[in-house]
PDB file of C-alpha atoms in Angstrom:
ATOM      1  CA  UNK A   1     139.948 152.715  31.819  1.00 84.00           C
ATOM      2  CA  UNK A   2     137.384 154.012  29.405  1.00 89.00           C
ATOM      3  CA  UNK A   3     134.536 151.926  27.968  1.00 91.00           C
ATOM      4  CA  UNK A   4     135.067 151.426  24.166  1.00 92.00           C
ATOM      5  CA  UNK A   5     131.221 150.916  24.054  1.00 94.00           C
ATOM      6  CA  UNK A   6     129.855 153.448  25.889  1.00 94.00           C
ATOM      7  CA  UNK A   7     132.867 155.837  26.263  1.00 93.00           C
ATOM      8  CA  UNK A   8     132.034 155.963  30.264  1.00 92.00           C
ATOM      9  CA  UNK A   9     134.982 157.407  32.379  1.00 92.00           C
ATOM     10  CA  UNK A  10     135.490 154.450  34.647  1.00 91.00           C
ATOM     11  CA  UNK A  11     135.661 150.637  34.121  1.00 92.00           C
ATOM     12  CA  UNK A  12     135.932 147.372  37.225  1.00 92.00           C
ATOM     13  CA  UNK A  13     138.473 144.837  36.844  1.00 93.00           C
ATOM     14  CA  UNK A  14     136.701 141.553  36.784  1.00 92.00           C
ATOM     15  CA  UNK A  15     139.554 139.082  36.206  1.00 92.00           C
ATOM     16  CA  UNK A  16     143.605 139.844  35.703  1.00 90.00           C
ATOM     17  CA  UNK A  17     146.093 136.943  33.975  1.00 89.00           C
ATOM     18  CA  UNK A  18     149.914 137.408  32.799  1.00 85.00           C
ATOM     19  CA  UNK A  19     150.541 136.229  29.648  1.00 79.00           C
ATOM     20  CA  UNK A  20     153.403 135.765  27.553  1.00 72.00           C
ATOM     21  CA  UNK A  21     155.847 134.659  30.363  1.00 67.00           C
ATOM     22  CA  UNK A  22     154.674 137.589  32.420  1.00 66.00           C
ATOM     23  CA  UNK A  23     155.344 140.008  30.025  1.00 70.00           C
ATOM     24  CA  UNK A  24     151.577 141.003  29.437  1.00 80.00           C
ATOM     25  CA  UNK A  25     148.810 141.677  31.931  1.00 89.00           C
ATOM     26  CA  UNK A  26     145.797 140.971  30.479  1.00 92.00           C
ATOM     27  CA  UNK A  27     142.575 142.167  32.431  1.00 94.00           C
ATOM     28  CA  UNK A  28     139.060 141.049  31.900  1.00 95.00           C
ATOM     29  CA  UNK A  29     136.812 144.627  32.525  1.00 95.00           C
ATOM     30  CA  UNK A  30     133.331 145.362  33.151  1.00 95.00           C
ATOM     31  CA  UNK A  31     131.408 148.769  32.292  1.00 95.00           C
ATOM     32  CA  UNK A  32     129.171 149.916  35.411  1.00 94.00           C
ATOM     33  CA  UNK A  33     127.456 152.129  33.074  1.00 93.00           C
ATOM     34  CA  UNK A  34     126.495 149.718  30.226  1.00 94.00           C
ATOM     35  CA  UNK A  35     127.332 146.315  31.519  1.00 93.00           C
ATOM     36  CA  UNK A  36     129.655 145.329  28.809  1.00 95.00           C
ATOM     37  CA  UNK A  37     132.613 143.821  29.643  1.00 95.00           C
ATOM     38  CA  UNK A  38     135.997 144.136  27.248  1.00 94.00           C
ATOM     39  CA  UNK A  39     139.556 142.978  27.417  1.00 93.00           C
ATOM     40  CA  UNK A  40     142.822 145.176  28.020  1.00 92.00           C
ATOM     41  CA  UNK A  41     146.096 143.724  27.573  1.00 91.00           C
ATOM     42  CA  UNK A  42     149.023 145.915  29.321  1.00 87.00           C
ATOM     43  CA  UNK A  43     152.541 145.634  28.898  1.00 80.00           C
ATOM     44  CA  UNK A  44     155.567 147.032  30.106  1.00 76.00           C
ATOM     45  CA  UNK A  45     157.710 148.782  27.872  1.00 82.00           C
ATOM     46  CA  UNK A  46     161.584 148.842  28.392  1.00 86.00           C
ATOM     47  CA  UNK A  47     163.600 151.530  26.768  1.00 90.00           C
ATOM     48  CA  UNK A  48     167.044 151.333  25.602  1.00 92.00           C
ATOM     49  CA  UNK A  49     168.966 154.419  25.425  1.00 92.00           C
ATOM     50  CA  UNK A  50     171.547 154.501  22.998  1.00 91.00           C
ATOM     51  CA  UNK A  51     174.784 156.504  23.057  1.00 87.00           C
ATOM     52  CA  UNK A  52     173.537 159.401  20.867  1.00 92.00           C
ATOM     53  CA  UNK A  53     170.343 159.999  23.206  1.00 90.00           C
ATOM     54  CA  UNK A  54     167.851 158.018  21.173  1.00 93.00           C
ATOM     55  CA  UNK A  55     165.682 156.047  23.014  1.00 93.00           C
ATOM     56  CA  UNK A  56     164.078 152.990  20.969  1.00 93.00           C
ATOM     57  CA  UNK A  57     161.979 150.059  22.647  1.00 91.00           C
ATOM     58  CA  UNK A  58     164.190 147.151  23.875  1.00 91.00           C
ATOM     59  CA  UNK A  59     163.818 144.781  21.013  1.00 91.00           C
ATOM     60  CA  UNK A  60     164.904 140.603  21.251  1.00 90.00           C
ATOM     61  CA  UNK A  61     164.983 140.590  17.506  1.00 93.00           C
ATOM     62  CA  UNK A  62     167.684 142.933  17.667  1.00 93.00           C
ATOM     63  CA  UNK A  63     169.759 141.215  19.660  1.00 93.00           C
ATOM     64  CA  UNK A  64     169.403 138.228  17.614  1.00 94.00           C
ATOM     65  CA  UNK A  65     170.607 139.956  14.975  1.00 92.00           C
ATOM     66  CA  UNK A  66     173.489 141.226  16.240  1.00 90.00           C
ATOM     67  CA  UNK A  67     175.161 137.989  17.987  1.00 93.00           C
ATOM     68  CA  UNK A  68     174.016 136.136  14.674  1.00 93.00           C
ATOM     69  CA  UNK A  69     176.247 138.121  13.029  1.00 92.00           C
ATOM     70  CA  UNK A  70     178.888 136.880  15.284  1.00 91.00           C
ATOM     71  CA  UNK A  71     177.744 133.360  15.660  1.00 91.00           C
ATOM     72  CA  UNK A  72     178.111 133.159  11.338  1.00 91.00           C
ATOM     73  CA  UNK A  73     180.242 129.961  10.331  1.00 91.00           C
ATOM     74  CA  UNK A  74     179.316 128.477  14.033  1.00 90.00           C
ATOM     75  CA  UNK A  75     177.703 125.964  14.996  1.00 92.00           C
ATOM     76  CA  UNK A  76     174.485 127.592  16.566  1.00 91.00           C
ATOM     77  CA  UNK A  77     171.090 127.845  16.274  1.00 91.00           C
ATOM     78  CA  UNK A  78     168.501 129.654  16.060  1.00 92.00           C
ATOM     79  CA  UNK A  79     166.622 128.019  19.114  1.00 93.00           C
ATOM     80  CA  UNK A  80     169.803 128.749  21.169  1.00 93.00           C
ATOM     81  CA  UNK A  81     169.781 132.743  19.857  1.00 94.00           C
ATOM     82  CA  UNK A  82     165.968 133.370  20.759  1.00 93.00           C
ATOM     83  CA  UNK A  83     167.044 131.746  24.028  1.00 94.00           C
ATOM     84  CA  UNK A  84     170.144 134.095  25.061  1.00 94.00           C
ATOM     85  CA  UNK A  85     167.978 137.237  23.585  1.00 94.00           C
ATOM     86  CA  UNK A  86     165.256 136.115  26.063  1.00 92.00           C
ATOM     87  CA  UNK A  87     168.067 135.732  28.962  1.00 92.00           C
ATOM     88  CA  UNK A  88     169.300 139.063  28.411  1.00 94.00           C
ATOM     89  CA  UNK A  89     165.856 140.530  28.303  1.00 91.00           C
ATOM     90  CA  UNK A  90     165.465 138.420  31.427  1.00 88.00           C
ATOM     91  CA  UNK A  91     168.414 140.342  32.634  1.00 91.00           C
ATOM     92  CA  UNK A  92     167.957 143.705  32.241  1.00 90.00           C
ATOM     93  CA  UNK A  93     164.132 143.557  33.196  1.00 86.00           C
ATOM     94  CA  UNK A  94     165.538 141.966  36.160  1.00 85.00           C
ATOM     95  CA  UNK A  95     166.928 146.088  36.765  1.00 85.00           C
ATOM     96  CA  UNK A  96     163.959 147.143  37.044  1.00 79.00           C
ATOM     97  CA  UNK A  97     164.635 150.510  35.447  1.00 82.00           C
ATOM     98  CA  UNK A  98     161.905 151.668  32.564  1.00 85.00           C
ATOM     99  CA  UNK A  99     164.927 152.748  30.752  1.00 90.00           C
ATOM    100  CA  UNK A 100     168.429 151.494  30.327  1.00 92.00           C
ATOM    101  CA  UNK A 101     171.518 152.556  28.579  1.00 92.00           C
ATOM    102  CA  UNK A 102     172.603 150.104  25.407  1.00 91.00           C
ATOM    103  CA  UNK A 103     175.542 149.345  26.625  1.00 88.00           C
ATOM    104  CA  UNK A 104     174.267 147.517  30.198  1.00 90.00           C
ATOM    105  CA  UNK A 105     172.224 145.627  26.843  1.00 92.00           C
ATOM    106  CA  UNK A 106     175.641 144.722  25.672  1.00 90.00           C
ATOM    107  CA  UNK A 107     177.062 143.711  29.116  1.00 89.00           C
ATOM    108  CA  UNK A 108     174.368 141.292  29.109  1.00 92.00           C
ATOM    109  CA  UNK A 109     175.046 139.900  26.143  1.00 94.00           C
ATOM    110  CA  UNK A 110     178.497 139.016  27.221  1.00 92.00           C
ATOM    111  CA  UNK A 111     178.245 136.505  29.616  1.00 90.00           C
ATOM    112  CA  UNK A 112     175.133 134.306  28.164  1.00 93.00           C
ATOM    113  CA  UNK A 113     177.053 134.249  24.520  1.00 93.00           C
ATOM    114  CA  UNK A 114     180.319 133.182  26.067  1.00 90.00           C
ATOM    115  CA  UNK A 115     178.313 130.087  27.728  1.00 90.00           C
ATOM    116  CA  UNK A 116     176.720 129.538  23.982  1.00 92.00           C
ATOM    117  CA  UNK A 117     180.349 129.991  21.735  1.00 91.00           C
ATOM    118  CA  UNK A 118     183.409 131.633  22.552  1.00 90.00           C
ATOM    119  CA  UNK A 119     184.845 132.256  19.009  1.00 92.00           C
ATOM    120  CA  UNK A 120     181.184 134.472  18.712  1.00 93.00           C
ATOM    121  CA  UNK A 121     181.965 135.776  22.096  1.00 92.00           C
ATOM    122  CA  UNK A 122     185.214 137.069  21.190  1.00 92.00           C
ATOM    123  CA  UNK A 123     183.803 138.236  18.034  1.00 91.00           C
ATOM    124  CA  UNK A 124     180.932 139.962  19.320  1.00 90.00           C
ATOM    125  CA  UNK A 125     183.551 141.032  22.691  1.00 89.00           C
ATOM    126  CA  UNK A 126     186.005 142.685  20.147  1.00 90.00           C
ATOM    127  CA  UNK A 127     183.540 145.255  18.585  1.00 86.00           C
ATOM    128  CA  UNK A 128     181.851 145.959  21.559  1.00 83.00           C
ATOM    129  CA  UNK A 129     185.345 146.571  23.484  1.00 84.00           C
ATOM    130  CA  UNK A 130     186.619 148.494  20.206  1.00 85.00           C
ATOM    131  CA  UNK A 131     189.462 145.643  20.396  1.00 89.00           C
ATOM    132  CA  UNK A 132     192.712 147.990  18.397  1.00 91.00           C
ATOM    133  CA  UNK A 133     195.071 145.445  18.640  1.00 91.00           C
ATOM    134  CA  UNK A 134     196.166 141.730  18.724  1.00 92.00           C
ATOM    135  CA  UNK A 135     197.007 142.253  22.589  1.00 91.00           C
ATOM    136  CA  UNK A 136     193.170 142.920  23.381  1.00 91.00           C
ATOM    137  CA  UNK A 137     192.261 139.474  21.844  1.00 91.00           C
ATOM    138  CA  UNK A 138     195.190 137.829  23.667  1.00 92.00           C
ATOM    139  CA  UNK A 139     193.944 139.167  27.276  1.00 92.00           C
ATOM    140  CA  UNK A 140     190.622 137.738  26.450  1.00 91.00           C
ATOM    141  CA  UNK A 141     191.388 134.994  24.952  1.00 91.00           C
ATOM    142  CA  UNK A 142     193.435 134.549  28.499  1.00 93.00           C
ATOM    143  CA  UNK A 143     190.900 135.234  30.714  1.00 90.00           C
ATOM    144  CA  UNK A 144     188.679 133.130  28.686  1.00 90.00           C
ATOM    145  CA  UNK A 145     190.935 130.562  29.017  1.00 91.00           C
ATOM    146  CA  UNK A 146     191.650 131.361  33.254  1.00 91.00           C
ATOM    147  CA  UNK A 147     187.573 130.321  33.431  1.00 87.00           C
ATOM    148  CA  UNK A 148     187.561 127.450  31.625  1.00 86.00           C
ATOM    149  CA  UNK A 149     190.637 125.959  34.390  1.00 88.00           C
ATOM    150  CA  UNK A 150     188.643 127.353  37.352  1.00 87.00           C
ATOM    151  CA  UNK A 151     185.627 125.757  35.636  1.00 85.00           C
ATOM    152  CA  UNK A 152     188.208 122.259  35.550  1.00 85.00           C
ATOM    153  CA  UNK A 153     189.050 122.770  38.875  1.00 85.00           C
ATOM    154  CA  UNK A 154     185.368 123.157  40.596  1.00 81.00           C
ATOM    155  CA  UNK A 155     184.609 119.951  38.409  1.00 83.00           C
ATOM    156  CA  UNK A 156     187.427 117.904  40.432  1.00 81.00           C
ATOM    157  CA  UNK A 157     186.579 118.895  43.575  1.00 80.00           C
ATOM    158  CA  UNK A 158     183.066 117.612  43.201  1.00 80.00           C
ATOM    159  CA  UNK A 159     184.250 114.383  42.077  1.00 81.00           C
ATOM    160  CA  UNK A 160     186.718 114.539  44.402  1.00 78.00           C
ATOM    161  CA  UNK A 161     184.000 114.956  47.141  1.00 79.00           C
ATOM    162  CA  UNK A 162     181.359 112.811  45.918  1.00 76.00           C
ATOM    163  CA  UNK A 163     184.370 110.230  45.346  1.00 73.00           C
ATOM    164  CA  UNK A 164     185.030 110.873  49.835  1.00 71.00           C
ATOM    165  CA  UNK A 165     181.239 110.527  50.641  1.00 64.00           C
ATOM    166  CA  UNK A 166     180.268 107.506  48.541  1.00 59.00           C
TER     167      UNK A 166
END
């Protein structure tokens, strides 16, 4: 890293910190040439690709925007929003490609905004699935509905088994 004082070639690391959740790398540096010592922050940048070939910087707001469209009229916040754009950042860092294609973005918006609201998840499901007719909402409006008795189930049996070990 180059000096911003001096403009020498070569700088030594003195201290490193994450910030932001671990999204930054900030790194305390000393000059060997003039003493001086400076502060770099790195980050990682993640790229989404879109379908046309565009590559933009993966951006939370964006996502925001997108499921608040389909969260309008619902009951949710915008504490719970900055929260599932974080878990889908969350999730698609957890890839740990530099660059990935906008619809693995989507994919991850799916499952976190299905926990948060399922009218918004079928709202935000049916233009990302190009829904064309009333049969595509009725086989996900079944399979949302095939969770929530598994979910009913898995409840019983642990009150079922906490009932047998009490």
């Amino acid at each position: 890293m180059r000096c911003p004082y001096c403009r020498h070639a070569d700088s030594r690391v003195v201290d490193s910190r994450e910030a932001d959740d671990g999204q930054l790398i900030r790194r305390r540096r000393s000059c060997p040439e003039c003493g001086k010592r400076f502060t770099t922050v790195e980050e990682a940048v993640l790229a989404v690709v879109k379908r046309s070939g565009v590559t933009e910087p993966f951006s939370r707001t964006k996502i925001i925007g997108g499921v608040r469209k389909a969260c309008q009229g619902r009951p949710v916040d915008d504490d719970s929003l900055a929260l599932l754009a974080q878990r889908v950042e969350e999730t698609v860092r957890a890839k740990g490609a530099a660059e990935i294609p906008s619809h693995e973005v989507g994919l991850a918006i799916l499952g976190p905004l299905r926990d948060l609201d399922e009218i918004a998840y079928l709202r935000f499901a049916s233009v990302y699935r190009s829904f064309d007719s009333l049969a595509d909402f009725e086989r996900e409006i079944e399979t949302l509905r095939a969770a929530a008795r598994t979910r009913e189930q898995d409840r019983a049996d642990a009150v079922d088994a906490a009932g047998r070990t009490s």
